[in-house]
PDB file of C-alpha atoms in Angstrom:
ATOM      1  CA  MET A 637     115.539 -99.107 -32.088  1.00 49.00           C
ATOM      2  CA  TYR A 638     116.480 -99.831 -28.488  1.00 46.00           C
ATOM      3  CA  LEU A 639     115.280 -96.357 -27.544  1.00 50.00           C
ATOM      4  CA  GLY A 640     111.885 -97.031 -29.051  1.00 53.00           C
ATOM      5  CA  LEU A 641     111.530-100.268 -27.073  1.00 54.00           C
ATOM      6  CA  GLU A 642     112.433 -98.509 -23.863  1.00 56.00           C
ATOM      7  CA  GLU A 643     109.886 -95.795 -24.481  1.00 60.00           C
ATOM      8  CA  GLU A 644     107.167 -98.337 -25.125  1.00 62.00           C
ATOM      9  CA  SER A 645     108.083-100.267 -22.015  1.00 63.00           C
ATOM     10  CA  SER A 646     108.093 -97.067 -19.955  1.00 62.00           C
ATOM     11  CA  ARG A 647     104.706 -96.167 -21.371  1.00 64.00           C
ATOM     12  CA  CYS A 648     103.341 -99.565 -20.433  1.00 66.00           C
ATOM     13  CA  VAL A 649     104.660 -99.201 -16.919  1.00 63.00           C
ATOM     14  CA  LEU A 650     103.161 -95.751 -16.598  1.00 65.00           C
ATOM     15  CA  GLY A 651      99.819 -97.015 -17.894  1.00 66.00           C
ATOM     16  CA  ARG A 652      99.790 -99.794 -15.360  1.00 72.00           C
ATOM     17  CA  GLN A 653     100.674 -97.400 -12.572  1.00 70.00           C
ATOM     18  CA  TYR A 654      97.890 -95.086 -13.655  1.00 68.00           C
ATOM     19  CA  GLU A 655      95.362 -97.922 -13.606  1.00 74.00           C
ATOM     20  CA  ARG A 656      96.519 -98.973 -10.161  1.00 75.00           C
ATOM     21  CA  GLN A 657      96.175 -95.430  -8.901  1.00 72.00           C
ATOM     22  CA  GLU A 658      92.635 -95.226 -10.276  1.00 76.00           C
ATOM     23  CA  GLU A 659      91.734 -98.513  -8.603  1.00 79.00           C
ATOM     24  CA  GLU A 660      93.181 -97.297  -5.340  1.00 77.00           C
ATOM     25  CA  ILE A 661      91.211 -94.064  -5.639  1.00 78.00           C
ATOM     26  CA  VAL A 662      87.980 -96.016  -6.166  1.00 78.00           C
ATOM     27  CA  ALA A 663      88.739 -98.229  -3.189  1.00 78.00           C
ATOM     28  CA  LEU A 664      89.524 -95.203  -1.035  1.00 79.00           C
ATOM     29  CA  ARG A 665      86.250 -93.576  -2.035  1.00 79.00           C
ATOM     30  CA  ALA A 666      84.322 -96.757  -1.116  1.00 80.00           C
ATOM     31  CA  LEU A 667      86.170 -96.940   2.187  1.00 80.00           C
ATOM     32  CA  ALA A 668      85.353 -93.322   2.920  1.00 77.00           C
ATOM     33  CA  LYS A 669      81.699 -93.947   2.148  1.00 80.00           C
ATOM     34  CA  SER A 670      81.541 -96.930   4.449  1.00 79.00           C
ATOM     35  CA  LEU A 671      83.284 -94.950   7.168  1.00 80.00           C
ATOM     36  CA  LYS A 672      80.703 -92.211   6.833  1.00 82.00           C
ATOM     37  CA  GLU A 673      77.886 -94.759   7.227  1.00 84.00           C
ATOM     38  CA  GLU A 674      79.525 -96.238  10.292  1.00 81.00           C
ATOM     39  CA  VAL A 675      79.894 -92.781  11.774  1.00 82.00           C
ATOM     40  CA  LYS A 676      76.199 -92.139  11.180  1.00 83.00           C
ATOM     41  CA  THR A 677      75.164 -95.416  12.836  1.00 84.00           C
ATOM     42  CA  ILE A 678      77.427 -94.652  15.783  1.00 84.00           C
ATOM     43  CA  GLN A 679      75.846 -91.246  16.128  1.00 83.00           C
ATOM     44  CA  LYS A 680      72.347 -92.789  16.050  1.00 84.00           C
ATOM     45  CA  ARG A 681      73.302 -95.270  18.734  1.00 82.00           C
ATOM     46  CA  GLN A 682      74.665 -92.490  20.851  1.00 81.00           C
ATOM     47  CA  GLN A 683      71.458 -90.532  20.430  1.00 82.00           C
ATOM     48  CA  LEU A 684      69.347 -93.577  21.399  1.00 84.00           C
ATOM     49  CA  GLN A 685      71.514 -94.219  24.412  1.00 79.00           C
ATOM     50  CA  SER A 686      71.277 -90.607  25.473  1.00 76.00           C
ATOM     51  CA  SER A 687      67.468 -90.630  25.108  1.00 76.00           C
ATOM     52  CA  ALA A 688      67.260 -93.896  27.099  1.00 74.00           C
ATOM     53  CA  CYS A 689      69.410 -92.368  29.777  1.00 70.00           C
ATOM     54  CA  CYS A 690      67.129 -89.361  29.883  1.00 68.00           C
ATOM     55  CA  ASP A 691      64.079 -91.616  30.215  1.00 66.00           C
ATOM     56  CA  ASP A 692      65.738 -93.568  32.992  1.00 63.00           C
ATOM     57  CA  LYS A 693      66.597 -90.381  34.753  1.00 62.00           C
ATOM     58  CA  ALA A 694      63.024 -89.136  34.343  1.00 60.00           C
ATOM     59  CA  SER A 695      61.569 -92.406  35.641  1.00 61.00           C
ATOM     60  CA  VAL A 696      63.959 -92.416  38.543  1.00 54.00           C
ATOM     61  CA  GLY A 697      62.990 -88.867  39.308  1.00 57.00           C
ATOM     62  CA  GLY A 698      59.298 -89.789  39.068  1.00 55.00           C
ATOM     63  CA  ARG A 699      59.762 -92.700  41.405  1.00 57.00           C
ATOM     64  CA  GLN A 700      61.562 -90.516  43.793  1.00 56.00           C
ATOM     65  CA  ARG A 701      58.672 -88.037  43.619  1.00 57.00           C
ATOM     66  CA  ILE A 702      55.974 -90.731  44.095  1.00 55.00           C
ATOM     67  CA  GLY A 703      57.420 -91.919  47.320  1.00 61.00           C
ATOM     68  CA  SER A 704      57.576 -95.184  49.190  1.00 70.00           C
ATOM     69  CA  HIS A 705      53.867 -95.149  50.226  1.00 73.00           C
ATOM     70  CA  GLU A 706      52.692 -95.145  46.636  1.00 76.00           C
ATOM     71  CA  TYR A 707      55.083 -97.961  45.850  1.00 74.00           C
ATOM     72  CA  PHE A 708      53.566 -99.992  48.664  1.00 79.00           C
ATOM     73  CA  LYS A 709      50.045 -99.443  47.305  1.00 80.00           C
ATOM     74  CA  LEU A 710      51.113-100.473  43.850  1.00 80.00           C
ATOM     75  CA  ASP A 711      52.781-103.585  45.207  1.00 81.00           C
ATOM     76  CA  VAL A 712      49.600-104.527  47.091  1.00 84.00           C
ATOM     77  CA  GLN A 713      47.475-104.053  43.965  1.00 85.00           C
ATOM     78  CA  ILE A 714      49.911-106.148  41.958  1.00 86.00           C
ATOM     79  CA  GLU A 715      49.708-108.936  44.530  1.00 87.00           C
ATOM     80  CA  LYS A 716      45.892-108.828  44.446  1.00 87.00           C
ATOM     81  CA  LEU A 717      45.866-108.986  40.681  1.00 88.00           C
ATOM     82  CA  GLU A 718      48.260-111.910  40.745  1.00 87.00           C
ATOM     83  CA  GLU A 719      46.023-113.749  43.238  1.00 88.00           C
ATOM     84  CA  GLU A 720      42.938-113.077  41.094  1.00 87.00           C
ATOM     85  CA  ASN A 721      44.805-114.290  38.058  1.00 87.00           C
ATOM     86  CA  ALA A 722      45.799-117.478  39.883  1.00 87.00           C
ATOM     87  CA  GLU A 723      42.181-117.994  41.009  1.00 89.00           C
ATOM     88  CA  LEU A 724      40.936-117.532  37.467  1.00 88.00           C
ATOM     89  CA  HIS A 725      43.489-120.043  36.225  1.00 87.00           C
ATOM     90  CA  ARG A 726      42.312-122.518  38.863  1.00 89.00           C
ATOM     91  CA  GLN A 727      38.651-122.023  37.911  1.00 89.00           C
ATOM     92  CA  LEU A 728      39.547-122.472  34.269  1.00 89.00           C
ATOM     93  CA  GLN A 729      41.303-125.727  35.055  1.00 89.00           C
ATOM     94  CA  ASP A 730      38.323-126.949  37.103  1.00 90.00           C
ATOM     95  CA  SER A 731      35.947-126.053  34.278  1.00 88.00           C
ATOM     96  CA  GLN A 732      38.075-127.924  31.783  1.00 88.00           C
ATOM     97  CA  ASP A 733      38.168-130.972  34.066  1.00 90.00           C
ATOM     98  CA  GLU A 734      34.401-130.856  34.517  1.00 88.00           C
ATOM     99  CA  LEU A 735      33.944-130.533  30.775  1.00 89.00           C
ATOM    100  CA  GLN A 736      36.097-133.598  30.217  1.00 89.00           C
ATOM    101  CA  ARG A 737      34.075-135.576  32.774  1.00 89.00           C
ATOM    102  CA  ALA A 738      30.801-134.476  31.166  1.00 87.00           C
ATOM    103  CA  ARG A 739      32.025-135.526  27.738  1.00 87.00           C
ATOM    104  CA  ALA A 740      33.093-138.911  29.094  1.00 89.00           C
ATOM    105  CA  TYR A 741      29.709-139.382  30.812  1.00 86.00           C
ATOM    106  CA  ILE A 742      27.828-138.446  27.642  1.00 86.00           C
ATOM    107  CA  ALA A 743      29.948-140.806  25.570  1.00 86.00           C
ATOM    108  CA  ASP A 744      29.202-143.574  28.091  1.00 87.00           C
ATOM    109  CA  LYS A 745      25.440-142.985  28.373  1.00 84.00           C
ATOM    110  CA  LEU A 746      24.670-142.039  24.793  1.00 85.00           C
ATOM    111  CA  PRO A 747      24.213-145.641  23.514  1.00 86.00           C
ATOM    112  CA  VAL A 748      21.833-146.402  26.402  1.00 85.00           C
ATOM    113  CA  TYR A 749      19.759-143.318  25.675  1.00 84.00           C
ATOM    114  CA  LYS A 750      19.678-144.134  21.979  1.00 86.00           C
ATOM    115  CA  LEU A 751      18.413-147.641  22.773  1.00 88.00           C
ATOM    116  CA  ALA A 752      15.790-146.224  25.142  1.00 88.00           C
ATOM    117  CA  ALA A 753      14.685-143.772  22.457  1.00 88.00           C
ATOM    118  CA  VAL A 754      14.313-146.604  19.937  1.00 89.00           C
ATOM    119  CA  LYS A 755      12.271-148.645  22.440  1.00 90.00           C
ATOM    120  CA  ALA A 756      10.088-145.661  23.275  1.00 90.00           C
ATOM    121  CA  ASN A 757       9.478-145.033  19.578  1.00 90.00           C
ATOM    122  CA  ALA A 758       8.480-148.669  19.066  1.00 90.00           C
ATOM    123  CA  GLU A 759       6.148-148.563  22.079  1.00 92.00           C
ATOM    124  CA  LEU A 760       4.646-145.332  20.796  1.00 91.00           C
ATOM    125  CA  ARG A 761       3.899-146.923  17.446  1.00 91.00           C
ATOM    126  CA  CYS A 762       2.369-149.956  19.178  1.00 92.00           C
ATOM    127  CA  VAL A 763       0.182-147.752  21.368  1.00 92.00           C
ATOM    128  CA  LYS A 764      -0.832-145.732  18.320  1.00 91.00           C
ATOM    129  CA  SER A 765      -1.947-148.887  16.509  1.00 91.00           C
ATOM    130  CA  GLN A 766      -3.846-150.036  19.609  1.00 91.00           C
ATOM    131  CA  LEU A 767      -5.553-146.668  19.864  1.00 92.00           C
ATOM    132  CA  GLN A 768      -6.551-146.883  16.218  1.00 91.00           C
ATOM    133  CA  GLN A 769      -8.045-150.350  16.818  1.00 91.00           C
ATOM    134  CA  GLU A 770      -9.876-149.166  19.923  1.00 90.00           C
ATOM    135  CA  ARG A 771     -11.138-146.175  17.988  1.00 89.00           C
ATOM    136  CA  LYS A 772     -12.546-148.501  15.341  1.00 90.00           C
ATOM    137  CA  GLN A 773     -14.160-150.591  18.083  1.00 88.00           C
ATOM    138  CA  SER A 774     -15.610-147.491  19.744  1.00 88.00           C
ATOM    139  CA  ASP A 775     -16.989-146.349  16.376  1.00 89.00           C
ATOM    140  CA  ARG A 776     -18.572-149.778  15.923  1.00 87.00           C
ATOM    141  CA  LEU A 777     -20.100-149.640  19.408  1.00 88.00           C
ATOM    142  CA  GLN A 778     -21.308-146.126  18.709  1.00 87.00           C
ATOM    143  CA  ARG A 779     -23.067-147.357  15.575  1.00 87.00           C
ATOM    144  CA  GLN A 780     -24.606-150.216  17.560  1.00 85.00           C
ATOM    145  CA  LEU A 781     -25.750-147.732  20.181  1.00 85.00           C
ATOM    146  CA  VAL A 782     -27.408-145.600  17.510  1.00 86.00           C
ATOM    147  CA  LYS A 783     -29.122-148.684  16.086  1.00 83.00           C
ATOM    148  CA  CYS A 784     -30.328-149.755  19.525  1.00 82.00           C
ATOM    149  CA  LYS A 785     -31.660-146.289  20.270  1.00 82.00           C
ATOM    150  CA  ALA A 786     -33.471-146.261  16.929  1.00 84.00           C
ATOM    151  CA  ARG A 787     -34.865-149.726  17.699  1.00 80.00           C
ATOM    152  CA  GLN A 788     -35.982-148.511  21.135  1.00 79.00           C
ATOM    153  CA  ASP A 789     -37.732-145.515  19.595  1.00 80.00           C
ATOM    154  CA  ASP A 790     -39.424-147.842  17.102  1.00 78.00           C
ATOM    155  CA  VAL A 791     -40.552-150.213  19.867  1.00 76.00           C
ATOM    156  CA  LEU A 792     -41.813-147.320  21.984  1.00 76.00           C
ATOM    157  CA  ALA A 793     -43.705-145.977  18.973  1.00 78.00           C
ATOM    158  CA  ARG A 794     -45.335-149.376  18.433  1.00 74.00           C
ATOM    159  CA  VAL A 795     -45.981-150.141  22.108  1.00 68.00           C
ATOM    160  CA  GLY A 796     -47.430-146.709  22.921  1.00 61.00           C
ATOM    161  CA  PRO A 797     -50.895-147.306  21.404  1.00 63.00           C
ATOM    162  CA  GLU A 798     -51.040-150.782  22.966  1.00 58.00           C
ATOM    163  CA  ARG A 799     -50.328-149.284  26.382  1.00 56.00           C
ATOM    164  CA  GLY A 800     -53.082-146.750  25.795  1.00 56.00           C
ATOM    165  CA  ASN A 801     -55.520-149.558  24.941  1.00 56.00           C
ATOM    166  CA  HIS A 802     -54.514-151.519  28.031  1.00 53.00           C
ATOM    167  CA  GLN A 803     -55.010-148.457  30.186  1.00 54.00           C
ATOM    168  CA  GLU A 804     -58.499-147.922  28.736  1.00 53.00           C
ATOM    169  CA  GLU A 805     -59.369-151.574  29.368  1.00 54.00           C
ATOM    170  CA  HIS A 806     -58.084-151.332  32.918  1.00 52.00           C
ATOM    171  CA  GLU A 807     -60.107-148.178  33.510  1.00 52.00           C
ATOM    172  CA  ASP A 808     -63.266-149.866  32.124  1.00 52.00           C
ATOM    173  CA  ASP A 809     -62.746-153.034  34.148  1.00 53.00           C
ATOM    174  CA  GLY A 810     -61.480-151.924  37.559  1.00 51.00           C
ATOM    175  CA  GLU A 811     -61.879-155.375  39.069  1.00 49.00           C
ATOM    176  CA  LEU A 812     -59.018-156.761  36.902  1.00 50.00           C
ATOM    177  CA  GLN A 813     -56.600-154.290  38.477  1.00 52.00           C
ATOM    178  CA  GLU A 814     -57.426-155.211  42.056  1.00 52.00           C
ATOM    179  CA  SER A 815     -54.723-156.460  44.303  1.00 59.00           C
ATOM    180  CA  GLU A 816     -54.313-160.044  45.444  1.00 65.00           C
ATOM    181  CA  ALA A 817     -55.627-159.187  48.904  1.00 66.00           C
ATOM    182  CA  VAL A 818     -58.883-157.762  47.474  1.00 66.00           C
ATOM    183  CA  ARG A 819     -59.312-160.868  45.315  1.00 67.00           C
ATOM    184  CA  ARG A 820     -58.881-163.079  48.361  1.00 70.00           C
ATOM    185  CA  GLU A 821     -61.390-161.000  50.307  1.00 70.00           C
ATOM    186  CA  ARG A 822     -63.952-161.398  47.506  1.00 65.00           C
ATOM    187  CA  GLU A 823     -63.397-165.152  47.375  1.00 69.00           C
ATOM    188  CA  ALA A 824     -63.819-165.350  51.142  1.00 71.00           C
ATOM    189  CA  PHE A 825     -67.025-163.281  50.881  1.00 68.00           C
ATOM    190  CA  PHE A 826     -68.426-165.632  48.216  1.00 64.00           C
ATOM    191  CA  ARG A 827     -67.592-168.665  50.348  1.00 68.00           C
ATOM    192  CA  GLN A 828     -69.283-167.070  53.390  1.00 67.00           C
ATOM    193  CA  CYS A 829     -72.402-166.384  51.327  1.00 62.00           C
ATOM    194  CA  MET A 830     -72.451-169.989  50.132  1.00 60.00           C
ATOM    195  CA  ARG A 831     -72.230-171.229  53.743  1.00 63.00           C
ATOM    196  CA  GLN A 832     -74.975-168.891  55.024  1.00 57.00           C
ATOM    197  CA  GLN A 833     -77.453-169.758  52.175  1.00 51.00           C
ATOM    198  CA  PRO A 834     -76.936-173.404  51.325  1.00 48.00           C
ATOM    199  CA  GLY A 835     -80.463-173.780  49.859  1.00 47.00           C
ATOM    200  CA  CYS A 836     -80.017-171.028  47.361  1.00 43.00           C
ATOM    201  CA  PHE A 837     -76.832-172.489  45.959  1.00 43.00           C
ATOM    202  CA  SER A 838     -76.875-175.970  44.564  1.00 46.00           C
ATOM    203  CA  PRO A 839     -73.649-177.847  43.753  1.00 45.00           C
ATOM    204  CA  GLY A 840     -74.157-176.979  40.098  1.00 48.00           C
ATOM    205  CA  ASN A 841     -74.555-173.307  40.886  1.00 48.00           C
ATOM    206  CA  LYS A 842     -71.534-173.472  43.140  1.00 45.00           C
ATOM    207  CA  SER A 843     -69.361-174.980  40.393  1.00 51.00           C
ATOM    208  CA  GLY A 844     -70.658-172.381  37.939  1.00 50.00           C
ATOM    209  CA  ILE A 845     -69.811-169.552  40.277  1.00 46.00           C
ATOM    210  CA  GLN A 846     -66.366-171.012  40.833  1.00 49.00           C
ATOM    211  CA  SER A 847     -65.820-171.372  37.073  1.00 53.00           C
ATOM    212  CA  ASP A 848     -66.931-167.738  36.537  1.00 50.00           C
ATOM    213  CA  VAL A 849     -64.543-166.560  39.185  1.00 47.00           C
ATOM    214  CA  GLY A 850     -61.746-168.685  37.649  1.00 52.00           C
ATOM    215  CA  ASP A 851     -62.475-167.234  34.197  1.00 54.00           C
ATOM    216  CA  ILE A 852     -62.289-163.698  35.558  1.00 49.00           C
ATOM    217  CA  ILE A 853     -59.003-164.415  37.326  1.00 50.00           C
ATOM    218  CA  GLU A 854     -57.543-166.121  34.234  1.00 55.00           C
ATOM    219  CA  ALA A 855     -58.513-163.196  31.970  1.00 52.00           C
ATOM    220  CA  ARG A 856     -56.975-160.779  34.435  1.00 50.00           C
ATOM    221  CA  ASN A 857     -53.773-162.822  34.608  1.00 51.00           C
ATOM    222  CA  THR A 858     -53.611-163.010  30.787  1.00 54.00           C
ATOM    223  CA  GLN A 859     -53.911-159.238  30.499  1.00 50.00           C
ATOM    224  CA  LEU A 860     -51.326-158.721  33.206  1.00 47.00           C
ATOM    225  CA  ALA A 861     -48.977-161.173  31.441  1.00 49.00           C
ATOM    226  CA  GLY A 862     -49.323-159.242  28.181  1.00 49.00           C
ATOM    227  CA  SER A 863     -48.565-155.967  29.865  1.00 47.00           C
ATOM    228  CA  LYS A 864     -45.619-157.580  31.702  1.00 46.00           C
ATOM    229  CA  THR A 865     -44.258-158.905  28.372  1.00 47.00           C
ATOM    230  CA  VAL A 866     -44.308-155.415  26.888  1.00 45.00           C
ATOM    231  CA  VAL A 867     -42.659-153.955  29.971  1.00 46.00           C
ATOM    232  CA  LYS A 868     -40.095-156.766  29.965  1.00 50.00           C
ATOM    233  CA  THR A 869     -39.203-156.083  26.296  1.00 51.00           C
ATOM    234  CA  ASP A 870     -38.786-152.382  27.015  1.00 52.00           C
ATOM    235  CA  LYS A 871     -36.690-153.228  30.091  1.00 54.00           C
ATOM    236  CA  LEU A 872     -34.415-155.539  28.061  1.00 52.00           C
ATOM    237  CA  ILE A 873     -33.846-152.828  25.471  1.00 54.00           C
ATOM    238  CA  HIS A 874     -32.981-150.367  28.233  1.00 54.00           C
ATOM    239  CA  GLU A 875     -30.565-152.893  29.732  1.00 57.00           C
ATOM    240  CA  ASP A 876     -28.866-153.374  26.338  1.00 54.00           C
ATOM    241  CA  LEU A 877     -28.487-149.626  25.995  1.00 54.00           C
ATOM    242  CA  MET A 878     -27.097-149.338  29.507  1.00 58.00           C
ATOM    243  CA  ASP A 879     -24.594-152.144  28.753  1.00 58.00           C
ATOM    244  CA  LEU A 880     -23.418-150.353  25.623  1.00 54.00           C
ATOM    245  CA  ASP A 881     -23.067-147.059  27.506  1.00 55.00           C
ATOM    246  CA  PHE A 882     -21.166-148.883  30.263  1.00 55.00           C
ATOM    247  CA  ASP A 883     -18.801-150.424  27.686  1.00 55.00           C
ATOM    248  CA  LEU A 884     -18.126-147.012  26.177  1.00 53.00           C
ATOM    249  CA  ASP A 885     -17.519-145.471  29.604  1.00 56.00           C
ATOM    250  CA  GLU A 886     -15.251-148.347  30.598  1.00 56.00           C
ATOM    251  CA  MET A 887     -13.187-148.068  27.447  1.00 53.00           C
ATOM    252  CA  ASN A 888     -13.073-144.278  27.923  1.00 51.00           C
ATOM    253  CA  LEU A 889     -12.403-143.945  24.211  1.00 47.00           C
ATOM    254  CA  SER A 890     -15.011-141.878  22.467  1.00 45.00           C
ATOM    255  CA  PRO A 891     -14.156-140.847  18.849  1.00 42.00           C
ATOM    256  CA  THR A 892     -13.265-137.346  20.006  1.00 43.00           C
ATOM    257  CA  LYS A 893     -10.922-138.535  22.760  1.00 44.00           C
ATOM    258  CA  SER A 894      -9.280-141.153  20.598  1.00 42.00           C
ATOM    259  CA  SER A 895      -8.631-138.623  17.839  1.00 41.00           C
ATOM    260  CA  LYS A 896      -7.139-136.211  20.348  1.00 42.00           C
ATOM    261  CA  SER A 897      -4.938-138.869  21.930  1.00 43.00           C
ATOM    262  CA  ILE A 898      -3.688-139.990  18.509  1.00 37.00           C
TER     263      ILE A 898
END
């Protein structure tokens, strides 16, 4: 019985040892794998370092081949580019400052310009209404002008025959169209005749002759007054038309101009 227990205990110990050995084997395999990876990374680093060294050597060799004169040219070009870059930065800063000042000026003057625009719009509306009123007035004056011209044509149509009659009467009776000087000469001639022949002219005949002469003069004056009245009427109509034309010219607002200005 004791032998059986010992065998079982030895088996258990062996089993545990076997498990430990397997675990150690697994750990060793993992360690070997990690070591391989580290070796690979080290090799890659060495390759990179070797390639960098080769590049450095090549660049150094190239610089040595270029020479000091080429280096000087490159340095001068670099300095010029740096100066241009600094100048561009300065111009950019100036432009930004100017932009800020312009924005501040616009923000300051914008309310004033808005107010001026509102006032100008109000004045424009007022002027537009005034132009409309003046256009109505010009249309009214134009209608009056047309009426006056029609009235003038009517008066001329009615006065034309009367003028023709007056001209015929004046042609038939030339003595009525004599001047004042001729009339005075005739009166003086009649007086001289009366003085030279006192027996032939009695006081009654003298008064009759004077009354005949007065009748002739009165008839002539009546005819002249009628013709003057006609001429005066025509003249007044022409003056009215000239006044209307003067008003239209003074306003300078014919319907065409007012429509264009509106």
